[in-house]
XYZ file of C-alpha atoms in Angstrom:
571
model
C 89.101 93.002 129.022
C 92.362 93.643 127.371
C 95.459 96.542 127.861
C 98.707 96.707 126.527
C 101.097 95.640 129.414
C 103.747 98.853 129.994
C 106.738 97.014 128.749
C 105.147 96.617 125.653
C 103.495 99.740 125.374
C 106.725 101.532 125.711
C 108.356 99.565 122.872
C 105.717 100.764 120.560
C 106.835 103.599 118.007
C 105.531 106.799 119.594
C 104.204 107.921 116.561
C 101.057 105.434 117.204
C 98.050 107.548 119.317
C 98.360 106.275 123.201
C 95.043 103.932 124.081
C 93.766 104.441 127.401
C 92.681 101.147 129.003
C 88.526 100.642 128.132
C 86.935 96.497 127.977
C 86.555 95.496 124.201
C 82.993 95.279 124.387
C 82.618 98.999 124.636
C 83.974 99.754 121.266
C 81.447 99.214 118.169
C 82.616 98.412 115.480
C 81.078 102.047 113.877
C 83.152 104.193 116.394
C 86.536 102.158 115.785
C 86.345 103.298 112.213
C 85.068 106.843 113.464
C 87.741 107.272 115.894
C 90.591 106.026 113.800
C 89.539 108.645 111.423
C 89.162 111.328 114.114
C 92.707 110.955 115.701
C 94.697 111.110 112.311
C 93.546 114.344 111.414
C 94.825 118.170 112.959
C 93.244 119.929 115.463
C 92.301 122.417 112.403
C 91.124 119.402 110.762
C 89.388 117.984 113.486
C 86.872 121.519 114.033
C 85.906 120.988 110.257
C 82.087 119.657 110.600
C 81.701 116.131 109.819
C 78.348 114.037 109.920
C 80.265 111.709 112.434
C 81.416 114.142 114.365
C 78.293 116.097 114.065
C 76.633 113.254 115.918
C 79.265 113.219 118.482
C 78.800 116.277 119.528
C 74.867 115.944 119.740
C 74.960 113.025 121.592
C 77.756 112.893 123.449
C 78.375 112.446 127.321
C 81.318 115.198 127.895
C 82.728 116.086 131.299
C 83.871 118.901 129.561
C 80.226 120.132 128.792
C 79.693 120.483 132.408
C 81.537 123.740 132.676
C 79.915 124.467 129.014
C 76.170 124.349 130.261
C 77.009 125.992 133.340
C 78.893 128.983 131.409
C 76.016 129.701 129.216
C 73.499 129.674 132.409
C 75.300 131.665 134.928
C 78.016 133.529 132.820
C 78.866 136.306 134.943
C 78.754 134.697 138.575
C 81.856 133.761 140.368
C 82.440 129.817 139.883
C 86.064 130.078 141.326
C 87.292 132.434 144.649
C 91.266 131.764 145.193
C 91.723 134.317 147.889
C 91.845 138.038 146.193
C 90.837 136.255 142.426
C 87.244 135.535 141.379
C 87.006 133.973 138.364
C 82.917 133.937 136.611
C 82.303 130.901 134.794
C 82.127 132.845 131.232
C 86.464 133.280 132.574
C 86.655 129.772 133.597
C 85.291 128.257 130.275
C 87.084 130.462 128.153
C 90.540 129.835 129.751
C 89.829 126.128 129.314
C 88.988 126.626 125.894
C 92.299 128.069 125.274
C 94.035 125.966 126.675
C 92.395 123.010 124.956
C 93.631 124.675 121.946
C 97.159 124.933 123.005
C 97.078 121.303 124.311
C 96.108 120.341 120.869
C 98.376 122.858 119.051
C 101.494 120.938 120.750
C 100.637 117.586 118.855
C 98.975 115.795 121.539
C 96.089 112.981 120.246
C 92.913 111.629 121.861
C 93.911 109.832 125.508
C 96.735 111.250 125.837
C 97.501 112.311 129.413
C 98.270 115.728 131.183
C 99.616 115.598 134.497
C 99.233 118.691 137.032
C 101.092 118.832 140.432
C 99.505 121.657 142.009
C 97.748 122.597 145.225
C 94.189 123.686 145.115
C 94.309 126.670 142.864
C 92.315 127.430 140.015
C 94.745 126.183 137.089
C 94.588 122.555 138.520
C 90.667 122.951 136.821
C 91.237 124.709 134.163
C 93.764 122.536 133.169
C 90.503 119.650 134.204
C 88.258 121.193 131.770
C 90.767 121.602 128.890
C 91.409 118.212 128.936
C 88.189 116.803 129.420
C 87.241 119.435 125.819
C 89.762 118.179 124.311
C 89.941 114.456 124.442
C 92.936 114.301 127.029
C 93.276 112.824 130.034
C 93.930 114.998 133.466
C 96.497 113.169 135.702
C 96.130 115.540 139.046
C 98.921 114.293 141.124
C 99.136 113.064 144.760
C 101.173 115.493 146.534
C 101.272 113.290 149.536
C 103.115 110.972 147.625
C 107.256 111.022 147.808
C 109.139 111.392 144.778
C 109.756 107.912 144.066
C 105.930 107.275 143.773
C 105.597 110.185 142.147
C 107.958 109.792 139.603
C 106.248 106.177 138.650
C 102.891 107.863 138.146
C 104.270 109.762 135.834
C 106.150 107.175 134.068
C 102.947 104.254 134.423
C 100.805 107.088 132.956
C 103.524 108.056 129.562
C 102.512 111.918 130.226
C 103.056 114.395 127.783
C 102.830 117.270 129.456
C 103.522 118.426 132.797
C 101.908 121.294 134.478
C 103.307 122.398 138.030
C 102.679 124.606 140.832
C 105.923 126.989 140.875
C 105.395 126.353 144.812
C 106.179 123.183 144.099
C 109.671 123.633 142.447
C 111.967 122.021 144.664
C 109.630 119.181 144.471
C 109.424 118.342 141.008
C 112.796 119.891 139.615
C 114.320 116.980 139.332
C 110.974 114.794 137.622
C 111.461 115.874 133.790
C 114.885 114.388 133.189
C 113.582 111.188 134.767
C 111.046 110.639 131.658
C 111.076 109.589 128.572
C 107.630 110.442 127.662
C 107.455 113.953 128.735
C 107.541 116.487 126.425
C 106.960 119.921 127.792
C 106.858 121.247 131.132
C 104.442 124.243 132.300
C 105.323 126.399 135.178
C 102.316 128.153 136.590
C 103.504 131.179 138.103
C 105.892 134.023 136.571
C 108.905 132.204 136.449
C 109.242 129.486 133.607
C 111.941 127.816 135.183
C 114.166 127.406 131.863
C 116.986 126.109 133.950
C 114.475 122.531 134.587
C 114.871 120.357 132.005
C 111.943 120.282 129.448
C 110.546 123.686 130.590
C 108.719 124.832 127.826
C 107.586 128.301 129.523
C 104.500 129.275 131.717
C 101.339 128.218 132.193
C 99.682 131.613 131.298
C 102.243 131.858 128.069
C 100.982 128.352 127.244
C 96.751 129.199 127.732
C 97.088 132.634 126.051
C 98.719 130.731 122.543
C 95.288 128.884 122.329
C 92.092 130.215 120.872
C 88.822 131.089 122.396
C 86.674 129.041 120.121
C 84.644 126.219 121.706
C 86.664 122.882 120.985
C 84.829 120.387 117.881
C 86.689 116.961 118.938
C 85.545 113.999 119.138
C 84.675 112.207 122.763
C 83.238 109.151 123.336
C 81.048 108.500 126.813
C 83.484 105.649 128.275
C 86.546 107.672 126.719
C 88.781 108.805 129.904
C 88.870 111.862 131.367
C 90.900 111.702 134.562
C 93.578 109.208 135.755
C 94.063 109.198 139.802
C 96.462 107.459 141.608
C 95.624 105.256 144.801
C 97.515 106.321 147.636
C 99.901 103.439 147.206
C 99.264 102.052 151.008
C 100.706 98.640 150.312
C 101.960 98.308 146.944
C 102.936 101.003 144.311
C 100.083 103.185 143.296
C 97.309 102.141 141.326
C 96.072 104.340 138.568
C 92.455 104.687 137.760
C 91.179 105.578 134.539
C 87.437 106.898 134.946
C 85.253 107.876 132.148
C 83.789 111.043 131.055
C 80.334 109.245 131.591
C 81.134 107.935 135.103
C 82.125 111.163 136.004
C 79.141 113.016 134.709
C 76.757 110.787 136.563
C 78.953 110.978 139.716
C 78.269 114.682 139.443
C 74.270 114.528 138.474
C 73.903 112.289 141.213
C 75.636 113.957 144.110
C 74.089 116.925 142.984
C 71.051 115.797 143.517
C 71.323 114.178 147.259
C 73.137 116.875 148.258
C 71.103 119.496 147.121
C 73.307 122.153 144.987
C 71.590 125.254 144.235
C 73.204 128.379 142.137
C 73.240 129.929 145.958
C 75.720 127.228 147.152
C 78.795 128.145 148.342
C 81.182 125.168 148.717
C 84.176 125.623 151.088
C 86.717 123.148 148.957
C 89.742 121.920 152.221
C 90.514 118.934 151.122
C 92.719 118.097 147.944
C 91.760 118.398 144.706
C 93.901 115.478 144.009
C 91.788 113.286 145.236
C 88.346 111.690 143.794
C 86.507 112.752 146.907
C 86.766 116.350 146.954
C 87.091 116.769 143.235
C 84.296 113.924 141.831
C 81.931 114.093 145.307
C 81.622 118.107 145.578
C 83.944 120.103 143.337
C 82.450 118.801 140.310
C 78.726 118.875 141.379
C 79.061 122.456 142.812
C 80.461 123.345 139.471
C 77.727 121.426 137.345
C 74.948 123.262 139.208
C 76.374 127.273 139.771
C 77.057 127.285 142.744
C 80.475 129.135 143.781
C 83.628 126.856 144.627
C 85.834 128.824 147.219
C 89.746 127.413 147.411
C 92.116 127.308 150.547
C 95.073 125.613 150.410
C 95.962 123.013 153.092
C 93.897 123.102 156.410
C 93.878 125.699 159.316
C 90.876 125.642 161.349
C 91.179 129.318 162.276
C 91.536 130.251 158.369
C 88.474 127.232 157.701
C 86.089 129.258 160.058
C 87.169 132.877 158.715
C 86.420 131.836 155.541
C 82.994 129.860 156.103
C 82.056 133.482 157.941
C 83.223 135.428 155.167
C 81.750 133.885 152.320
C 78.889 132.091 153.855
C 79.989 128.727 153.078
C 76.890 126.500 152.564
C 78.582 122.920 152.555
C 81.489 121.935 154.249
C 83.784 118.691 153.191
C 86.482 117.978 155.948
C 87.597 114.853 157.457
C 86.882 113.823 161.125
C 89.696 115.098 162.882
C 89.429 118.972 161.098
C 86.302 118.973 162.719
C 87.978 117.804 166.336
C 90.117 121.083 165.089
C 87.826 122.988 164.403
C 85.760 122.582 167.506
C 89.180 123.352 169.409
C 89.666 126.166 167.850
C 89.608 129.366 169.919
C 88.093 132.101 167.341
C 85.463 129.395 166.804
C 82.983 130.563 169.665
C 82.870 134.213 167.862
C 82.279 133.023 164.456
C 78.553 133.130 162.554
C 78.045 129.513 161.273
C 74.605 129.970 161.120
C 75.297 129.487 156.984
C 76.604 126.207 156.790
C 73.155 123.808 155.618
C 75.580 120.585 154.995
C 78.489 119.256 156.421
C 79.965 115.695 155.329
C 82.723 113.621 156.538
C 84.357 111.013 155.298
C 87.067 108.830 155.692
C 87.060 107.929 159.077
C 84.285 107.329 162.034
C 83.216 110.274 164.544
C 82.155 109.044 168.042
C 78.464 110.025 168.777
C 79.863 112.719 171.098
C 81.566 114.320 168.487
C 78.728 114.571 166.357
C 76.504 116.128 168.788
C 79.663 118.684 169.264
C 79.942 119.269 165.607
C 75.517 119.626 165.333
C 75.574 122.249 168.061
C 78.632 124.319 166.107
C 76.765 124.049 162.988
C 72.962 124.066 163.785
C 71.607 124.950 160.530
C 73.122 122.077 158.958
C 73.123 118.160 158.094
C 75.885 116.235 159.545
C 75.714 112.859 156.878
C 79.045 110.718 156.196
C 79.585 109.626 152.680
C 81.542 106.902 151.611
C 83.256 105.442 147.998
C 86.442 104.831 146.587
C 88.284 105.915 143.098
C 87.601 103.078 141.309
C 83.853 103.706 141.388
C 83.866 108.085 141.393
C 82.750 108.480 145.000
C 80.281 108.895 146.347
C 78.482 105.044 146.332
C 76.960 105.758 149.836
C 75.028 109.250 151.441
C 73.707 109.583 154.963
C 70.163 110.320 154.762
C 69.374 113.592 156.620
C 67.332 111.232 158.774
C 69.756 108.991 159.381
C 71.970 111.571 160.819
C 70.642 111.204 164.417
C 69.376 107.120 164.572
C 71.787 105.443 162.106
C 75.211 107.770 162.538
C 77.121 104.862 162.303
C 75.861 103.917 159.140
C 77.459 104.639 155.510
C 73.691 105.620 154.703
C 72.350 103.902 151.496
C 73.139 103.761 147.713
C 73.377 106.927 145.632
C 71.159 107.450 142.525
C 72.874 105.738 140.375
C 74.561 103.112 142.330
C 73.555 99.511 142.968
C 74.931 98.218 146.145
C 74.620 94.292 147.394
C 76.604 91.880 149.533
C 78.430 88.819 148.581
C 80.096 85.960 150.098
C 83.239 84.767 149.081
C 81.730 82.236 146.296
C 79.738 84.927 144.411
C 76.381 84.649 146.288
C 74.221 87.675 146.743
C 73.407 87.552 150.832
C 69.884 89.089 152.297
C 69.360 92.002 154.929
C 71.477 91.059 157.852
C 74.473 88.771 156.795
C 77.911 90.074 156.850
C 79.990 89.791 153.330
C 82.029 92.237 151.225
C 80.295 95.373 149.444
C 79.666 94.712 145.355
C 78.719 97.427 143.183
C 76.899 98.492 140.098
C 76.734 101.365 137.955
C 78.082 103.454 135.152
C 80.135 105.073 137.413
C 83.000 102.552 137.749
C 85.975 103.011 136.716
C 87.653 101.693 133.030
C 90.237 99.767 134.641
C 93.461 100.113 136.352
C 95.695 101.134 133.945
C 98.875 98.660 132.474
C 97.391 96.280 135.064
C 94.853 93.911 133.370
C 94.441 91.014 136.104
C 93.491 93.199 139.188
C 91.229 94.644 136.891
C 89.570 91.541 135.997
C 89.636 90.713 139.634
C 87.472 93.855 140.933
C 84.797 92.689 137.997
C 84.402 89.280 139.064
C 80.375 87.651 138.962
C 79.656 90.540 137.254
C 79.444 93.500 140.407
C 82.235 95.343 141.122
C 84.209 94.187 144.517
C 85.606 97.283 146.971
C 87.067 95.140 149.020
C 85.320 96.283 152.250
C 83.182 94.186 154.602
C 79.501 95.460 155.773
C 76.092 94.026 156.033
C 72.854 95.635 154.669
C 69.892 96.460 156.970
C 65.859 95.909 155.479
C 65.728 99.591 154.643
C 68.948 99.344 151.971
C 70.962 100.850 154.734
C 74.359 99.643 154.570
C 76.586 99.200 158.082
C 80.157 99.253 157.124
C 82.414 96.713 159.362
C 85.751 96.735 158.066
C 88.247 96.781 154.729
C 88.454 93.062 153.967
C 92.180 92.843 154.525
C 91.780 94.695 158.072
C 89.156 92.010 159.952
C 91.095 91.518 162.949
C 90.106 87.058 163.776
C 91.557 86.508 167.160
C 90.950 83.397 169.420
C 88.109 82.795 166.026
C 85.835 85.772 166.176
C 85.662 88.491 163.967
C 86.174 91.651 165.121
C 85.758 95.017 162.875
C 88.534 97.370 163.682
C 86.049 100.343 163.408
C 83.910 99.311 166.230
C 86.533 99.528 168.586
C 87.505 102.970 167.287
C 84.415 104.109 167.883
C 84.481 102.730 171.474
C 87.665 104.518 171.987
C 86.712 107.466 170.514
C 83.803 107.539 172.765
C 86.402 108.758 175.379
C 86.567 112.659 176.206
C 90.629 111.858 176.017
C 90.902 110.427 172.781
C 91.364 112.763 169.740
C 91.849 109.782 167.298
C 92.421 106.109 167.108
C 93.134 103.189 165.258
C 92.799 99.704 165.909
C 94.800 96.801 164.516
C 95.699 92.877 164.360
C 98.793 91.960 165.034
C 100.225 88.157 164.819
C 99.638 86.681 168.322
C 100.848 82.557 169.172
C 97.754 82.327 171.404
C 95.090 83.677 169.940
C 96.145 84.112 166.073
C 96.317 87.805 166.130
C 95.923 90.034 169.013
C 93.470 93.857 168.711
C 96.055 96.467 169.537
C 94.797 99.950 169.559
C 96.355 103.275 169.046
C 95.414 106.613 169.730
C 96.212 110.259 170.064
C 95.060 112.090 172.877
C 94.265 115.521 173.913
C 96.986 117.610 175.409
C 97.505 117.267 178.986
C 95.104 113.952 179.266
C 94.321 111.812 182.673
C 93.975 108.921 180.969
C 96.545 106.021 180.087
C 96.443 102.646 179.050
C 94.769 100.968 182.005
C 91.753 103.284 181.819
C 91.663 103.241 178.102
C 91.419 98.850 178.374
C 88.608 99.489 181.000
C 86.720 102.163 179.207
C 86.279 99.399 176.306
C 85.727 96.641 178.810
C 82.931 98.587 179.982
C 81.377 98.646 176.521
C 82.336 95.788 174.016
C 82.331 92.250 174.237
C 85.408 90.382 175.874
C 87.361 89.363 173.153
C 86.544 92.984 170.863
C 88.553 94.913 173.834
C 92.286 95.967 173.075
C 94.742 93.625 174.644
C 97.158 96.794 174.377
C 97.035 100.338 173.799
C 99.253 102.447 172.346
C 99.710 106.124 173.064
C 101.492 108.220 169.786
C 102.006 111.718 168.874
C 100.123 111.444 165.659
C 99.452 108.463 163.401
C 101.171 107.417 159.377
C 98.541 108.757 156.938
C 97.934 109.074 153.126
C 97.704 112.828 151.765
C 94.126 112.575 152.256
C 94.018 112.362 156.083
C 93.476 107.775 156.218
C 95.759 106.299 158.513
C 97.666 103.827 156.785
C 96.953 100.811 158.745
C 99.856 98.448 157.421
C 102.894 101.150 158.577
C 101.164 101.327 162.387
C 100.582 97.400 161.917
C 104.592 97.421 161.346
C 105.328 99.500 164.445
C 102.810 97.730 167.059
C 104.370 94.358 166.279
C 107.716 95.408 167.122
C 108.658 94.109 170.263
């Protein structure tokens, strides 16, 4: 696999059309010659029929044809609620054919990239759409991240254009004159902002210059469509270019396990930002008609309101909004009699809190599913059997995925031995982008490595134990840091926890826990130690425990392990 490092990249004349990172072998030797063709001409050019791009369009897999199937089927019903706005999917499809057109109009060429900093409102998939019709590349933006990491995503990825939030002014003011690349910047909202450097006008002003016509432009399957940052927990973020292919099987697939109808109504909480809520449920809801209703940032009160209101079939929150939720006081009164699916990810529940969350919601499955960016989560989906006898599990492989374990020389290992999780599928990711030897690294003996640590039951089932770089070895055992936060979780005290190694002379490093606990709790650190003691072997119990207010975490709710690391080994 090969990429253009950025140094050189950026010393390149502009006028040459930006390459998204893809391997070699992926480009034939027909579809160089097609696309070289393809990118040289206009956008009026490019709509004038074309055997090649005839075939292109027959054939093609097109994350933009998603919203283009599903427009045709169920025109008129509502495919986007934002509070007081309904949008039908006929509205959706058109607005992203506009503003494919305007994307276009503005000079921009196949790959090039589009970044959106926005919450979870509609434009953030319009924008989505427009770019995935017209051969561009979505950037959606970490909001969690600060503006130093923010501001190198934007310069790593050499966007074009900006689109932003006008709720987000203060924030990203100060972004354009920081890069070179950027062209124009796109204010959604009625205020353009002319006083920001680079504002070019609003977002509306921008989608109403564009035509309604369906866009005729070439895309190729492993062509990307989105570019999302890692959260950037111990080095600067990682950006990961995934395919219009992986993307579309990501969506097929989840579609399938978790059972989207046209009569789904999907509650979207969590960001749109990120590849779970967008890839594992926005998309799929989307692909199938069901209705995709929008909050902005998490309030259990407003969560249960709207699941009432709307009646929210699936439900996507993390561990601790359910803990919220449950503690909620207008909970008792609500109807959730709706809600058929509820998933979590991210983070364990304690068996307790399952139970809890089953008798809130008992119409519905409560299944974890696991992934990561680089392969378009999901990889993993509970079973609705294994909801009540394998709860700790990640479940088993979706679809599409292929899912083994390997030691540390490349060896496949059977049912029951511990190794790291390898993948396979056409829903991994091109590559990172500018960064050519971690990329080669994830694709070594020919799986993709996650970097997390599990073993695989007979029935396929696989039992996560830990991220790779989190195995706590003290005193030479292994012990998986998840484990012991389910242990402590176990306790009626403990709202959350964490559990960590931290360099120890005796015993190499030491398991220090963390947790959170309810308000006015009995218990401290002595009955905390003894509650594990009670439970776990010897050397898996917490030689300390920690008691904090709340805990570091990325802007999708994981706690970020190597900052709480930091603090516990502070004497």
């Amino acid at each position: 696999m090969a990429q253009d490092s950025l140094r050189s990249r950026r010393n390149n004349a502009r006028s040459a059309p930006h390459r998204a990172y893809r391997p070699d072998t992926l480009r034939c030797a027909d579809r160089r010659a097609f696309r070289m063709s393809s990118e040289s001409r206009s956008p009026e050019a490019a709509a004038t029929s074309s055997p090649a791009l005839d075939r292109n369009m027959i054939e093609r897999v097109c994350a933009g044809d998603i919203l283009i199937r599903s427009a045709q089927r169920y025109a008129q019903r509502p495919a986007i609620i934002d509070g007081d706005r309904v949008i039908s999917y006929r509205q959706l499809d058109d607005r992203a054919n506009r503003l494919g057109q305007a994307l276009l109009a503005l000079g921009l060429t196949s790959q090039d990239v589009v970044a959106v900093m926005a919450r979870n409102i509609p434009e953030l998939l319009i924008t989505y759409f427009a770019c995935a019709k017209a051969g561009l590349i979505c950037a959606p933006l970490n909001l969690a991240l600060n503006g130093e990491d923010i501001t190198y995503c934007l310069s790593d990825s050499r966007a074009r254009v900006l689109i932003v939030d006008s709720a987000l002014v203060t924030a990203a003011q100060a972004l354009p004159a920081q890069l070179p690349d950027l062209r124009h910047v796109y204010w959604i909202g009625s205020d353009a902002h002319m006083e920001v450097a680079k504002s070019a006008g609003t977002f509306d002003a921008l989608v109403a210059s564009g035509t309604i016509e369906e866009l005729q432009v070439p895309v190729h399957d492993r062509d990307a469509v989105q570019l999302l940052y890692t959260s950037g927990t111990t080095a600067s973020p990682k950006g990961v270019l995934t395919s219009h292919l992986a993307v579309t099987i990501t969506a097929l697939s989840t579609a399938l396990v978790q059972k989207f109808t046209p009569e789904s109504n999907l509650l979207c909480i969590l960001p749109l930002f990120h590849c779970a809520q967008l890839n594992a449920a926005t998309l799929p809801a989307l692909m199938t008609g069901a209705c995709v209703v929008l909050t902005q940032g998490f309030d259990a009160g407003k969560v249960g309101e709207l699941i009432e209101q709307h009646r929210i079939s699936m439900v996507f929150m993390l561990p601790m909004m359910y803990g919220a939720l449950l503690a909620e006081p207008s909970t008792a009164k609500r109807d959730f009699s709706c809600v058929t699916r509820a998933m979590y990810a991210m983070a364990p529940m304690s068996q307790e809190r399952l139970e809890a969350v089953h008798a809130l919601l008992p119409h519905a499955d409560v299944v974890l599913g696991s992934g990561q960016t680089e392969f378009t989560p999901p990889t993993c989906f509970q079973l609705p059997e294994q909801q009540w006898d394998k709860a700790a599990s990640w479940g088993v492989a979706t679809p599409m995925t292929r899912i083994a374990i390997m030691d540390d020389d490349g060896n496949l290992l059977p049912p029951g031995e511990t190794g790291e999780i390898v993948y396979r599928g056409p829903q991994v990711m091109n590559g990172y982008l500018n960064l050519p030897a971690p990329t080669a690294e994830s694709f070594r003996h020919g799986w993709f490595h996650s970097g997390d640590i599990a073993w695989m039951d007979e029935e396929g089932v696989v039992w996560f134990c830990d991220r790779k770089k989190d195995m706590i070895k003290t005193g030479g055992e292994n012990v998986a840091s998840i484990e012991v936060e389910r242990c402590l979780l176990a306790h009626p005290d403990v709202v959350d926890a964490a559990v960590v190694g931290v360099p120890h002379e005796h015993w190499g490093e030491a398991v220090v826990a963390a947790v959170v606990l309810v308000a006015d709790a009995l218990a401290d650190e002595a009955a905390l130690i003894e509650h594990c003691r009670q439970r776990l072997s010897s050397f898996k119990v917490p030689k300390t425990v920690h008691v904090l207010p709340e805990f570091p975490r990325t802007g999708t709710g994981k706690i970020q392990k190597h900052i709480l690391r930091e603090k516990l080994h502070k004497p």
